[in-house]
Coordinates of C-alpha atoms in Angstrom, one line a residue:
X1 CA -30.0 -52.4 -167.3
X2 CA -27.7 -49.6 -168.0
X3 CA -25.9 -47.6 -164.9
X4 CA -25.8 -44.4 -167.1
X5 CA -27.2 -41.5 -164.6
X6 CA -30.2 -41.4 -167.5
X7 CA -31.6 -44.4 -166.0
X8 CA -31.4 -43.4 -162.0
X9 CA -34.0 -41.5 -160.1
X10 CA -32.5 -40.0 -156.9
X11 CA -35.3 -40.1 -154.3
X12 CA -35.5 -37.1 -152.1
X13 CA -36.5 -36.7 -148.6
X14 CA -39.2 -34.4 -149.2
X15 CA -39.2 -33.0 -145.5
X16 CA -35.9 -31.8 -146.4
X17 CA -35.3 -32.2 -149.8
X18 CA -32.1 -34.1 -149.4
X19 CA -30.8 -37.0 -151.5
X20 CA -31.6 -40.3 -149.5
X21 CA -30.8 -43.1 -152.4
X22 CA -30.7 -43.8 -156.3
X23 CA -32.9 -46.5 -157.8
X24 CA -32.5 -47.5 -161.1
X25 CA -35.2 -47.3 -163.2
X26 CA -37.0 -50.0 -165.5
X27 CA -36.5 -50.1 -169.0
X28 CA -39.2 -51.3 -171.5
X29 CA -37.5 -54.6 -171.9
X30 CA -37.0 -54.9 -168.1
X31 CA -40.8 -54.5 -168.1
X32 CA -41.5 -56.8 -171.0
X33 CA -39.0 -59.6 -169.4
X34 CA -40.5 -59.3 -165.6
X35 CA -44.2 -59.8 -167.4
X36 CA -43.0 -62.6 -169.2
X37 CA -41.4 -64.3 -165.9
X38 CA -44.6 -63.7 -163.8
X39 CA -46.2 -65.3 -167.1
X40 CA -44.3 -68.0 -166.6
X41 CA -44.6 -68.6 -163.0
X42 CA -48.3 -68.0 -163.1
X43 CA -49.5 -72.0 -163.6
X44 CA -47.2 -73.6 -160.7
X45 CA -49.0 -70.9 -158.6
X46 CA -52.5 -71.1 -160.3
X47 CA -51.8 -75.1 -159.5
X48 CA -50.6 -74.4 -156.0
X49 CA -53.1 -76.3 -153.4
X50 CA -55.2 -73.6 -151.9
X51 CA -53.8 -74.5 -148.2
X52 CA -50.1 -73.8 -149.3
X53 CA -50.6 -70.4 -151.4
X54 CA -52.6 -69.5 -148.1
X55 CA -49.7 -70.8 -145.9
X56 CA -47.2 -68.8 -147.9
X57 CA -49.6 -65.4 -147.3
X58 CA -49.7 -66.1 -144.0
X59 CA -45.4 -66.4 -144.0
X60 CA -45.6 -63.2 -145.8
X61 CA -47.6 -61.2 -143.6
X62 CA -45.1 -62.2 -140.8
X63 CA -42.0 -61.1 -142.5
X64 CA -44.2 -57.7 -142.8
X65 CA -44.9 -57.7 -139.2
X66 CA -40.9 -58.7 -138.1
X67 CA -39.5 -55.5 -140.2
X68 CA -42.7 -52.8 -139.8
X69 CA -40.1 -50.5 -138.2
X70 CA -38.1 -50.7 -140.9
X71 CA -40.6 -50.2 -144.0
X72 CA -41.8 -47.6 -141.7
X73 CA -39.1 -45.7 -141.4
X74 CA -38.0 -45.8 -145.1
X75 CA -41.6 -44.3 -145.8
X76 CA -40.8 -41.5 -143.2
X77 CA -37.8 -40.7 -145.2
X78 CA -39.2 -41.6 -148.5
X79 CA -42.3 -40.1 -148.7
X80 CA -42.5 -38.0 -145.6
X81 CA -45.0 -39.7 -144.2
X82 CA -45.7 -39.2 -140.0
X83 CA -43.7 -41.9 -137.2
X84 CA -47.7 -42.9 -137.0
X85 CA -48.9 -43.2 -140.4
X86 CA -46.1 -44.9 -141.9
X87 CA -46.5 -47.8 -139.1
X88 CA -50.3 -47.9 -139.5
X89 CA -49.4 -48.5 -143.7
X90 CA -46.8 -51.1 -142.7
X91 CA -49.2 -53.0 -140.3
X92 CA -52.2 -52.8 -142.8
X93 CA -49.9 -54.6 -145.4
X94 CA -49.7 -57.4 -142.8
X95 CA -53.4 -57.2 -142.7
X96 CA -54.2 -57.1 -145.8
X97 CA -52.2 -60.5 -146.2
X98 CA -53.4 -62.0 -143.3
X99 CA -56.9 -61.3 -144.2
X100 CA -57.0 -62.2 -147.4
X101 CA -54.7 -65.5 -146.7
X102 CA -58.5 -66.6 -145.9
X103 CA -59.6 -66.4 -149.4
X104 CA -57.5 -68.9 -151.5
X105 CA -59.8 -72.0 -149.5
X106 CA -63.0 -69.7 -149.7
X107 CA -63.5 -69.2 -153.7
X108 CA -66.5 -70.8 -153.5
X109 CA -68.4 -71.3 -157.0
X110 CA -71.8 -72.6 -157.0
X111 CA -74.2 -75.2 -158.0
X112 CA -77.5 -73.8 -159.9
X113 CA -80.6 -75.8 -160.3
X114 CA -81.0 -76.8 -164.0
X115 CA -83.2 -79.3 -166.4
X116 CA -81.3 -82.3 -167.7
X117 CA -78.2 -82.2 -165.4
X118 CA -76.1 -80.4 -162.9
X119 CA -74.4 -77.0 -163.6
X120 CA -71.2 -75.7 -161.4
X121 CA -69.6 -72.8 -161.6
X122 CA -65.4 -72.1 -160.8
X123 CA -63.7 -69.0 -160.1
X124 CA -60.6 -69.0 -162.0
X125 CA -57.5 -66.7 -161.6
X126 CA -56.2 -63.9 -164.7
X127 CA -53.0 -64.8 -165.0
X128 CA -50.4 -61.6 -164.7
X129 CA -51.7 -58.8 -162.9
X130 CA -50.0 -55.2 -163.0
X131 CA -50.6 -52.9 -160.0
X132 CA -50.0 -49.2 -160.4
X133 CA -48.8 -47.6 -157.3
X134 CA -49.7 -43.8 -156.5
X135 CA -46.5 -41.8 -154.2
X136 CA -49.1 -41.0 -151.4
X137 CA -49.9 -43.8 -149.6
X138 CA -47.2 -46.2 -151.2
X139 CA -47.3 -49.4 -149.2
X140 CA -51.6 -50.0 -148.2
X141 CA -52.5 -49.3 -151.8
X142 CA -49.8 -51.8 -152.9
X143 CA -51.3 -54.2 -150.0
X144 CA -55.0 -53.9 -151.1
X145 CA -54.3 -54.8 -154.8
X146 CA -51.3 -57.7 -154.5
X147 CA -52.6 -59.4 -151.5
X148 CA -56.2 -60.5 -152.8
X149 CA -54.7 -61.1 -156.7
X150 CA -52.5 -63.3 -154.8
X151 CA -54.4 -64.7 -153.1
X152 CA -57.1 -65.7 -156.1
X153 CA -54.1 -67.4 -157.7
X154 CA -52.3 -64.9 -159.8
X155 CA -49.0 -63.7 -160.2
X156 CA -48.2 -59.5 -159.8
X157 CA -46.0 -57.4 -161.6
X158 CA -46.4 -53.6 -159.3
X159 CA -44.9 -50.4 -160.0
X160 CA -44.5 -48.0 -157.3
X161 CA -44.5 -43.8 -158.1
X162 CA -41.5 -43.3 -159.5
X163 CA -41.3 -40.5 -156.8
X164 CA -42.0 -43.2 -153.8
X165 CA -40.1 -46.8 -154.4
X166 CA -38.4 -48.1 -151.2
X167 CA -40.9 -49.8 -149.7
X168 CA -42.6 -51.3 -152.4
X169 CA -38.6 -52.4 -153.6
X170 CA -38.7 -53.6 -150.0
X171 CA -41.8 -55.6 -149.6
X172 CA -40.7 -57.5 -153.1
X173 CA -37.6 -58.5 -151.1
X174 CA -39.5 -59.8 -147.7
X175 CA -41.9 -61.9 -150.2
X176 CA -39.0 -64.0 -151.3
X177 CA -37.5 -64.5 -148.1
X178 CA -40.9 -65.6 -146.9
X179 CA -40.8 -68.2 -149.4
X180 CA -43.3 -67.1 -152.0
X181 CA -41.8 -68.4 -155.4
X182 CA -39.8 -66.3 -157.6
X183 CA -41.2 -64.3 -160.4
X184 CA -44.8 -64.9 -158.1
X185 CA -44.8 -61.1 -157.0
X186 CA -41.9 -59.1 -159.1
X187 CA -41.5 -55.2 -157.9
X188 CA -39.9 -53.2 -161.2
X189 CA -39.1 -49.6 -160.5
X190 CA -39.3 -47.2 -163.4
X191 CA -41.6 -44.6 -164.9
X192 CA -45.5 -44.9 -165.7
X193 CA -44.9 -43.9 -169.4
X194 CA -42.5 -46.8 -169.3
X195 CA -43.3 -49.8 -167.0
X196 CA -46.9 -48.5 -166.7
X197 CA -47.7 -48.2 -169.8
X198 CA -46.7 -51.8 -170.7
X199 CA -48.8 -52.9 -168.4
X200 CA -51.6 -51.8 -170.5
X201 CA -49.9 -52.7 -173.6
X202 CA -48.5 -56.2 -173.1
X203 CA -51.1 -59.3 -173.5
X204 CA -49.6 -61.3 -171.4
X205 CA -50.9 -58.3 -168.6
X206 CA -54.8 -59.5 -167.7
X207 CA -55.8 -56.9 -165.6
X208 CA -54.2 -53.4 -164.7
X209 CA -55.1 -51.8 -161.4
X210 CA -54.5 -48.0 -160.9
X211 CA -54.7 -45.7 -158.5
X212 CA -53.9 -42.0 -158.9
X213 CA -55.2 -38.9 -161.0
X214 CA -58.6 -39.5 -163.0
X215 CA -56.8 -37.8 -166.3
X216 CA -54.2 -41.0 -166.4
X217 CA -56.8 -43.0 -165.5
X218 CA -59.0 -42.3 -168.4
X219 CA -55.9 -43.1 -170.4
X220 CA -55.3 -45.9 -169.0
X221 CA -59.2 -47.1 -169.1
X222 CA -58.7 -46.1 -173.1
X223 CA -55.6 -48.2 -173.7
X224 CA -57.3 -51.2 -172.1
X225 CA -59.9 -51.3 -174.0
X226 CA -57.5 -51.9 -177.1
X227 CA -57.5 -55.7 -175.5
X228 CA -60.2 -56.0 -173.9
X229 CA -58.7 -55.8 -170.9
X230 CA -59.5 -55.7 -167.4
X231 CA -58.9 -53.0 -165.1
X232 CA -60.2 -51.0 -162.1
X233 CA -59.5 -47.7 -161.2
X234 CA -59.5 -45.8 -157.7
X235 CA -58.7 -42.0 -158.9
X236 CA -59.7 -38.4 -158.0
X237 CA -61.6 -37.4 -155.3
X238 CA -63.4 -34.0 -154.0
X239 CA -65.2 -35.3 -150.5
X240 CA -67.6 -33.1 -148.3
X241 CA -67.9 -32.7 -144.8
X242 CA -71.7 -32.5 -144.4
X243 CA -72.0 -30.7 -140.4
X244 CA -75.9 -30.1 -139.6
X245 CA -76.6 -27.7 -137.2
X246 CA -77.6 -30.3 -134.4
X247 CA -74.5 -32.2 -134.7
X248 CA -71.5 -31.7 -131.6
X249 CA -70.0 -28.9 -133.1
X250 CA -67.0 -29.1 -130.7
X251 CA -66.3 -32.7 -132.1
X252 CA -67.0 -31.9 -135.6
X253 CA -64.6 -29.2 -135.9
X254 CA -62.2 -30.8 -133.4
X255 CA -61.9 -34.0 -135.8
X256 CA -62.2 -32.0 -139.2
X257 CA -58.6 -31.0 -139.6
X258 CA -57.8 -34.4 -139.2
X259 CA -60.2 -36.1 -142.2
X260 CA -57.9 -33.4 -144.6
X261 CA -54.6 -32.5 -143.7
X262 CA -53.4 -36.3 -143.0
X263 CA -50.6 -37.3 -144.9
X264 CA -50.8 -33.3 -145.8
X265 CA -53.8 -33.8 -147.9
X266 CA -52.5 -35.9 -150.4
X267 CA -55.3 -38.7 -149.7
X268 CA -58.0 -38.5 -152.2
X269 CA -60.6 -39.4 -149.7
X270 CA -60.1 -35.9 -147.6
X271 CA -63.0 -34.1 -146.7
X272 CA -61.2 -31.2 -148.2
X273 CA -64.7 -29.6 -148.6
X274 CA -67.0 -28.6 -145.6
X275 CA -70.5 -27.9 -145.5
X276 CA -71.8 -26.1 -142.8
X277 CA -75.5 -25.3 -141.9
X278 CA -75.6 -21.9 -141.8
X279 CA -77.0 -21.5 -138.3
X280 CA -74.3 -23.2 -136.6
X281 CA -71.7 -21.5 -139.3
X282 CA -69.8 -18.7 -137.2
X283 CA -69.5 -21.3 -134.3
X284 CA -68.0 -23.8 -136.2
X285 CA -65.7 -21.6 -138.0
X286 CA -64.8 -20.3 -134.4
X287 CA -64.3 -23.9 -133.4
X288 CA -62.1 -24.6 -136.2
X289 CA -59.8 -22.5 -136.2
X290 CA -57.6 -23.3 -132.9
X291 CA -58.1 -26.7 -133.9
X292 CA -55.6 -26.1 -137.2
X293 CA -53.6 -24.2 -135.6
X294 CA -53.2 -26.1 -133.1
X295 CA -52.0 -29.2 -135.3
X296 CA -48.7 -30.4 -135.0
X297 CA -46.9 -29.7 -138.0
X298 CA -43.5 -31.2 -137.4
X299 CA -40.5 -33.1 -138.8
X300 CA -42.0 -36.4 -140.1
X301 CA -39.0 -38.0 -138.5
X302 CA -40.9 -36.2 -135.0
X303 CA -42.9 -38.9 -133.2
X304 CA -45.1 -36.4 -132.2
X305 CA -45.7 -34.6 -135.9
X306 CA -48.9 -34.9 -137.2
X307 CA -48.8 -33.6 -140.7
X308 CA -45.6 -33.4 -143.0
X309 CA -44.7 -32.0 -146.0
X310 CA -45.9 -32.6 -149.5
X311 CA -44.2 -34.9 -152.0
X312 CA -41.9 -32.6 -153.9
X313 CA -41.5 -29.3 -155.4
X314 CA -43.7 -29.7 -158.0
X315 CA -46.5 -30.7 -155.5
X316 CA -46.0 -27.4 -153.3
X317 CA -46.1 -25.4 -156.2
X318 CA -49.5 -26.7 -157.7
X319 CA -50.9 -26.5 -154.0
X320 CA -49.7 -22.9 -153.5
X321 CA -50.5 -21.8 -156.9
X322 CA -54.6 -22.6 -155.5
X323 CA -54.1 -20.4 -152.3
X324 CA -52.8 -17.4 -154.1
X325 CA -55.8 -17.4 -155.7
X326 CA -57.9 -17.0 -152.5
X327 CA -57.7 -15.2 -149.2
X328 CA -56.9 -17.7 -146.6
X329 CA -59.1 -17.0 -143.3
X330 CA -57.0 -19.1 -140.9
X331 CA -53.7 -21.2 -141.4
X332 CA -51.6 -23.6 -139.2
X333 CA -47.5 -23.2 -139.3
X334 CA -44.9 -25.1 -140.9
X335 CA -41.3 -25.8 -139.0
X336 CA -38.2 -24.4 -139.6
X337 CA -34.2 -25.2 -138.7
X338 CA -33.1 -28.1 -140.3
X339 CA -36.6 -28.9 -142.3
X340 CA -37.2 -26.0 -143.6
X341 CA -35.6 -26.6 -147.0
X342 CA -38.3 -29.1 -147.4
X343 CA -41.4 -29.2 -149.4
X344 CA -44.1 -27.6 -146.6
X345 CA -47.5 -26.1 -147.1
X346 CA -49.1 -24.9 -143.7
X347 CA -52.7 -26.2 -143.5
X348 CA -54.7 -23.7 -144.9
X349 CA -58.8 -23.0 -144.5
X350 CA -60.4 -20.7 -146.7
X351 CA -64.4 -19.9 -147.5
X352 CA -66.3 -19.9 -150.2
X353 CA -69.8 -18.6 -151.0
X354 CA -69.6 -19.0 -154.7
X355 CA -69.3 -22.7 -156.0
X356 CA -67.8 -22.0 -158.9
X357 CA -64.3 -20.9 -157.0
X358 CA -61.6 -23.2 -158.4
X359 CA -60.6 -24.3 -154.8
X360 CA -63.6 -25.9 -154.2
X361 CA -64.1 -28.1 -157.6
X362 CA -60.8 -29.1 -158.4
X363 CA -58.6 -31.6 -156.4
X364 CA -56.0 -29.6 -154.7
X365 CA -54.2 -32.3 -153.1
X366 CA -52.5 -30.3 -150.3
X367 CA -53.2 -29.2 -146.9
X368 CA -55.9 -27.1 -147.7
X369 CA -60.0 -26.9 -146.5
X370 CA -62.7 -25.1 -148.1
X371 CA -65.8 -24.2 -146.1
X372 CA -69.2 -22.8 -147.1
X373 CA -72.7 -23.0 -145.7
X374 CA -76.1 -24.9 -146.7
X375 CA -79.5 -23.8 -145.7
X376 CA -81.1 -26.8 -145.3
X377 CA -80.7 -30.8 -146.5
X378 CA -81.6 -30.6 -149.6
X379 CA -79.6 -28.0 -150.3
X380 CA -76.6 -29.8 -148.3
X381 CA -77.2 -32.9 -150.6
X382 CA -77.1 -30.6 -153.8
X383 CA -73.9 -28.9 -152.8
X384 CA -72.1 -32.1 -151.8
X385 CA -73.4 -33.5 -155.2
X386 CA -72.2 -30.9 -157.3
X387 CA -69.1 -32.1 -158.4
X388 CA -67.5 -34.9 -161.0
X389 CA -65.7 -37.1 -157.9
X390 CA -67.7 -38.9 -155.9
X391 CA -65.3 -41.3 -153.7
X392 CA -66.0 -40.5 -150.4
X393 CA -67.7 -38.3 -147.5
X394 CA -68.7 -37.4 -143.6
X395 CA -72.5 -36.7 -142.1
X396 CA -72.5 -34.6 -138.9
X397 CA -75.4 -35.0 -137.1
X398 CA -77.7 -36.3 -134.1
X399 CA -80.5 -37.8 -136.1
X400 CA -79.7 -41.1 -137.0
X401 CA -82.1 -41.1 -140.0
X402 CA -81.1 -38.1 -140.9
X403 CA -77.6 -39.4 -141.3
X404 CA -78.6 -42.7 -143.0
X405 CA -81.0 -40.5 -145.2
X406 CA -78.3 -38.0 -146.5
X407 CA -75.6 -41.3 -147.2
X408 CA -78.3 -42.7 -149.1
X409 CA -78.1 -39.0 -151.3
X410 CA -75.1 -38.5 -151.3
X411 CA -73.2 -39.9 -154.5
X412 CA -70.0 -41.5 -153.3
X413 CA -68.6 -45.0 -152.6
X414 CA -67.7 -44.8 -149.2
X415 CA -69.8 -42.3 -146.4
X416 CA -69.3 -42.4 -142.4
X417 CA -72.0 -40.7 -140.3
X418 CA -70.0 -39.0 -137.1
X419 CA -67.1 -40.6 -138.4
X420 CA -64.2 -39.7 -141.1
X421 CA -63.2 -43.4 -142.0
X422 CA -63.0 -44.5 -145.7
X423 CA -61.2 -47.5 -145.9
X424 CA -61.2 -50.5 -143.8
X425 CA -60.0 -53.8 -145.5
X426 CA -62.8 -55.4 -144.6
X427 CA -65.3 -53.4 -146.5
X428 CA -65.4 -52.5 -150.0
X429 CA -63.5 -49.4 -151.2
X430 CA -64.5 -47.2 -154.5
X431 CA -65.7 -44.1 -156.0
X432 CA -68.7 -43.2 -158.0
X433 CA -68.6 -41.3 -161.2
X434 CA -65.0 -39.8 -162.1
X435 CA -63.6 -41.0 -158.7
X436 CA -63.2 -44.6 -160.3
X437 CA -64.3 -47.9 -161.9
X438 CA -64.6 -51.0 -159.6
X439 CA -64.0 -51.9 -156.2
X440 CA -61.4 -52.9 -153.8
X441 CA -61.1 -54.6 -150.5
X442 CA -63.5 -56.8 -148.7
X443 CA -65.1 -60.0 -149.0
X444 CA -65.2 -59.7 -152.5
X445 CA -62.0 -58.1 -153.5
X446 CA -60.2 -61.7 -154.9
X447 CA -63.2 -62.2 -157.0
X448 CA -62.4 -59.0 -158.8
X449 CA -59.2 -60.6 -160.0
X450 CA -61.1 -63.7 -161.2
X451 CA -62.5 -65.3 -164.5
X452 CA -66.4 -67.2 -163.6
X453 CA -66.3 -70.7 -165.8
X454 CA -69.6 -72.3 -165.7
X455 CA -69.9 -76.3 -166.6
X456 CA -72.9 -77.9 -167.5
X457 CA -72.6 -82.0 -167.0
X458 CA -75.6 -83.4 -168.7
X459 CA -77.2 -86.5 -166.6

């Protein structure tokens, strides 16, 4: 690789905006030549018994746990991420691991009943699979797709965010000194028009997982289809936060800054819609508001913070190009002194009567909430409905079946009733309609990463 400047991205500290490290960046041959190693490693491990490629999970998820204060605190500086988040990201990649270090001696196929002799099926591994990594949650969402693909027998090639490498560079390093084999997991730095899209290109690459926007998505989606290749998807997202009118209002709006301005609202499950029933409205508004401004909005490097900045310039800009459109009803702060170079939107709430309004269809991905009222549940559903995402979503409300009811309606991938959880790893994660293709996490996760042979042995 050459060490002109061309080929070196300085990563910023985007509380700050500070310099905190140079990483070179992947050329298309470095791409072409780590797809062609992990190609090459892929039958030892494929061959590996299931015990010992669950063994050398287990080792990994170790090494995760010995150095979580140190992944978390490059994510603090690298992607701005809060003293809490970044350790819950580090600990759920040692999760992730550990849980799916249980599948490798679990790919059960079956036997089915058939005339004239016995037929068995086999769950068989791709071969080279490339992850895409997104900047805002860099270390889980490398976790939930190289942890089961490993674990199902094949080898990874992952590109972090070009914007958010450290930890991902990291976590490449802690696999080989827990013994996984080289060229088994390879971490290549560089740009998605580069590295990313050889992933698509390349037919020694199986399977392409993505996460980010749903326009490079559809790209992608279109470029694997050239091969016929696999991929899944986890993109845009546009949740609502459905509060009926018999719900606990104080704990609705108490926890409703909290399902949108984490990680500053770059998460595309935020509830960065809410739909209020009109009656209880005013009151929830009224409740809301010393709840955002009383959020800490802090220094990342601040135990205490708990929102930071956005990624980078760029990101600010898109975010506050949205809320000079609007008239912002209430807004948190944002620090100053030594921070306030960096790249800080306060958290914002604005409301909306007509549906149409640009802020409440399109993805902002920033600290910022839209409100408006329903009249009743059907009305509720229709709003919540009304959009091209459909990833994720909360229910507010006393009646059960009312809850159950409206998560039945409501067209998204992952719902909680009184709750703003999206992703456990021990549940499936994914979104409906332009929110994504496929599933991860759960049970079922390594099978997505699988080829089903069926043998027929004649009597």
């Amino acid at each position: 690789m050459s060490d002109t400047r061309a080929d070196l991205h300085t990563v910023l500290n985007p509380a700050t905006a500070a310099p905190v490290t140079d990483v070179p960046l992947a050329s298309t041959a470095d791409a072409d030549r780590a797809i062609e190693s992990a190609h090459a490693a892929f039958p030892a491990w494929k061959a590996l018994p299931p015990g010992e490629r669950a063994g050398l999970l287990r080792r990994f998820a170790a090494v995760v746990d010995a150095h979580v204060d140190e992944l978390a605190g490059l994510e603090v500086r690298n992607a701005g991420h809060t003293w809490g988040n970044a350790r819950w990201e580090a600990r759920n990649v040692r999760d992730c691991l550990n849980y799916y270090a249980g599948a490798p001696e679990r790919l059960f196929g079956r036997q089915i009943p058939v005339p004239g002799g016995v037929d068995i099926t086999f769950h068989e591994p791709l071969g080279v699979v490339g992850i895409i990594v997104p900047w805002n949650f860099p270390m889980p969402i490398a976790g939930w797709g190289l942890a089961p693909a490993l674990a199902a027998g094949n080898t990874v090639v992952l590109k972090p965010a070009e914007l958010t490498p450290l930890t991902a560079l990291r976590l490449g390093e802690l696999a080989l000194e827990a013994g996984l084999p080289e060229h088994v997991l390879t971490v290549v730095a560089g740009k998605g028009s580069v590295v990313g899209e050889r992933f698509v290109t390349h037919p020694l690459v199986r399977k392409v997982c993505f996460t980010g926007s749903t326009e490079v998505g559809k790209r992608i989606m279109a470029g694997c289809a050239e091969q016929v290749k696999r991929v899944t998807l986890e993109l845009g997202g546009k949740s609502a936060n459905i509060v009926f009118a018999d719900a606990d209002i104080d704990a609705a709006a108490a926890s409703a800054p909290y399902a949108v301005f984490d990680n500053a609202g770059q998460d595309c499950c935020a509830r960065s819609r809410i739909l209020v029933e009109r009656s209880a409205y005013d009151e929830f508004l009224s409740k809301l508001q010393p709840a955002v401004e009383g959020l800490r909005v802090l220094d990342p490097g601040d135990e205490a913070s708990e929102m930071g900045p956005l990624i980078s310039a760029q990101q600010q800009a898109t975010v506050t190009g949205y809320l000079d459109e609007v008239e912002v009803a209430f807004a948190g702060s944002v620090p100053g002194g030594a921070v306030a170079d960096g790249f800080w939107v306060p958290p914002s709430v604005v409301t909306v009567e007509d549906p149409a309004t640009r802020i409440w269809r399109e993805e902002v991905f920033g600290p910022v909430v839209a409100v408006m009222p329903f009249d009743d549940e059907a009305d509720a559903v229709a709003k919540a409905n009304d959009t091209e995402y459909g990833l994720s979503g909360s229910i507010f409300t006393t009646d059960l079946g009312r809850g159950l009811r409206v998560a039945r309606a409501v067209e998204a991938g992952n719902l909680s009733v009184n709750s703003h959880s999206s992703v456990r790893y021990w549940t499936p994660f994914g979104g409906y309609k332009q929110s994504g293709l496929g599933r991860e996490l759960g049970p079922d996760a390594p099978m997505a990463f699988t080829e089903e042979k069926n043998v027929f042995i004649a009597h």
